[in-house]
Amino acid sequence: MPFVIGSVNVLANDTLSSGLNATPATANVDLNLATPIIENSLVIPSEGTFIYDTLTGIVSFTPQSGFTGNPTPIQYVLNEIATGLKDTATITYTYLLPVVAANDTSLGNVPGVNAVLDIVSNDLLSDGNAATAPEVVVDMDPASPGDQSFITVGSQGIWTYNSATGQVTFDPTPGFTTDPTNISYIIREVSTGLVDTALIHVTYTELPPIANSDSSLNNQPQTVVSLNILTDDRLSDGSLATTGTTTVDLEPFAPGITSNLIVVGEGMWSYSDVTGVLSFTPIPGFFNHPTPLVYGLTEDITGLSDTAVVVITNLIQPEIELIKNGTLIGDGYLGDSILYSFTVVNTGNVPVFNISINDSRISASPISLSPVSLSPGGMGVAQFTYPITMTDILAGVISNSAVAAGTSINAIVVSDTSDNGDPMLPGDSNPTVTALPTPVVDVNLTSSVLGTCTQAIGDTITFRFKVARTDTIAVLNNVVIGDSLSTNFDLISAVTSEGTYDTLTGQWSGISLAAGDSAILTLQVRLLTNIGGLACMDAWVVSSTFGDTDSNPGDKVINEDDITRACVTVPLVICPEKSETIELTAGSGYSTYQWYRNGTLISGATSPTYIASQGGIYTIIVDGSGCASSTCCPIIVQEVCACPPQICVPITVRKIR
């Protein structure tokens, strides 16, 4: 075996002259033939030393340190002590060569990739040939008892030997991206047990880590936003970056490591080297998107770094809601009003400035809100008193919407159409509706004749018609009056205190009456008939803006107060001697009737019709009224007999030329 002292009993196969085996007692051995004396040792330079043991007959060879291979054979002289006879023989030693384990190297590996190298093929066996895997045993952990096929180097990786291929694989621990520490291994020749030790040297090309950009979108303004920026970052070996393997710098282009960065006017970025979470805390009043942040990611084991960008956006939702309510002040007539209350609420997530309310239905100018700017959740109020108009009363309802508008902190114009706040109505923009009562007025129409009551054909008669409001409702009521200008009259003139009179239609229009107001129409006519009795002109309310408390416009019911009759009397002529009578008839529809002659009650004359057989001034009282509308002038009956009581003989008169 290499480096082992070799020994051989040189006397064991030698014989004396007697034929007996030589022994140390019967023979001497001289190892140095070059000297005349018997020497028991011989030094072969660069090889080693031969020594003869006189007690055992053994010659040993001790190799010089570092000498491998076979020493040069030497000759010795066997001297028979008894006879002095000699013989010469040769001593030959052969040695196996040492097993040679050569150091192994794998350079320039990629981080995260296993390094694989053949550690056997460059080693030599004791016969000088290259080693093969089946011929050797490799111990990867010389410090541990037995032969180990692997060794784990803490925080670096595992070295594993494959006895079938002679290859060693270094499997780096995730996150270990640089050169591992050299390891030594022992190779042992199976046939001889010869061993040697060698080193394995593996290197990796160091690469920077990969920092990927991160984002957190559509956050609520004025909230702290946090995100783990390491979850998508990688070390140079492709493994996940962790707080234990990396360092994050919020100012990568400035000296030192920054974990808290204040951005003036926006807020503060903070990184936790325990959790890997980056947080942005906005300052009060900052609602916009923060400026994107550039951070540096340094791989601790290599010192190499990369940068990435963090983008945070806010979901800017400027919104306002306008609620409008109306409260009727008064009864809902002229002079009354509606108090409108406006409430604007900032229902968005950013402030809104310069809010104004526009309601063209009730105000030509914007309605002031207090306050005019609202933070999220803030509320502003306004009030406006609107006087009720005649148009509103005629419509019977006031329905309108307002619009609130303002500008958000990021210059977005926002608006909302008002809602009346009624949860039972669908939608969020229902108009504010204020119902007004339907007025009911009392229009009274009266008439009179100016001058004497008794008239004759060709006389000029002046009729006066007066329309008046006897109620107290504060509205304007438009009325139209119609009259019956019969063939008994010829119109001379028409004068109105208000409105106009149409001579073709006989209608008086353009009359607008407030409570307690009245208007007068004066008609001058010429009497065209000499037929006795009453010559009357009727007038009635044709139409009215509002309903009447005690009459229906246009129905011409005689006992209602919106119709009137003015009359003059033309004397009736009868001749009692001829038994002539006149039938007098009052209007129908009354409960009681009582006729008078010359102011004296006529007994039994209690029906609507009375037969007058003698002259006089006849009047009638109906329903207890001293002057019914159809009989304001008395009926005058005159007794005139044009012919004598005797029978008149007709006379024929003929003119002869």
Short mmCIF file of C-alpha atoms in Angstrom, two decimals, residues 583-596 602-612 619-623 631:
data_model
loop_
_atom_site.label_atom_id
_atom_site.label_comp_id
_atom_site.label_asym_id
_atom_site.label_seq_id
_atom_site.Cartn_x
_atom_site.Cartn_y
_atom_site.Cartn_z
CA GLU A 583 -153.54 88.49 -17.70
CA LEU A 584 -150.60 89.30 -15.45
CA THR A 585 -148.03 86.54 -14.88
CA ALA A 586 -145.15 86.54 -12.41
CA GLY A 587 -142.09 84.31 -12.80
CA SER A 588 -142.41 80.74 -11.72
CA GLY A 589 -140.31 78.99 -9.12
CA TYR A 590 -141.32 80.97 -6.05
CA SER A 591 -143.04 79.58 -3.00
CA THR A 592 -145.59 82.31 -2.26
CA TYR A 593 -147.28 85.00 -4.33
CA GLN A 594 -149.42 88.01 -3.35
CA TRP A 595 -150.81 90.52 -5.82
CA TYR A 596 -151.50 94.16 -4.95
CA ILE A 602 -155.95 91.78 -3.48
CA SER A 603 -157.67 89.11 -1.50
CA GLY A 604 -157.21 85.64 -2.92
CA ALA A 605 -154.69 86.77 -5.55
CA THR A 606 -151.96 84.34 -4.46
CA SER A 607 -151.12 82.52 -7.65
CA PRO A 608 -148.43 83.37 -10.21
CA THR A 609 -151.11 84.61 -12.60
CA TYR A 610 -153.70 87.31 -11.98
CA ILE A 611 -156.49 88.49 -14.33
CA ALA A 612 -156.80 92.27 -14.07
CA THR A 619 -147.42 94.81 -8.00
CA ILE A 620 -146.66 91.43 -6.52
CA ILE A 621 -144.75 90.17 -3.52
CA VAL A 622 -143.11 86.75 -3.93
CA ASP A 623 -141.46 84.78 -1.13
CA THR A 631 -141.53 92.98 -11.33
#
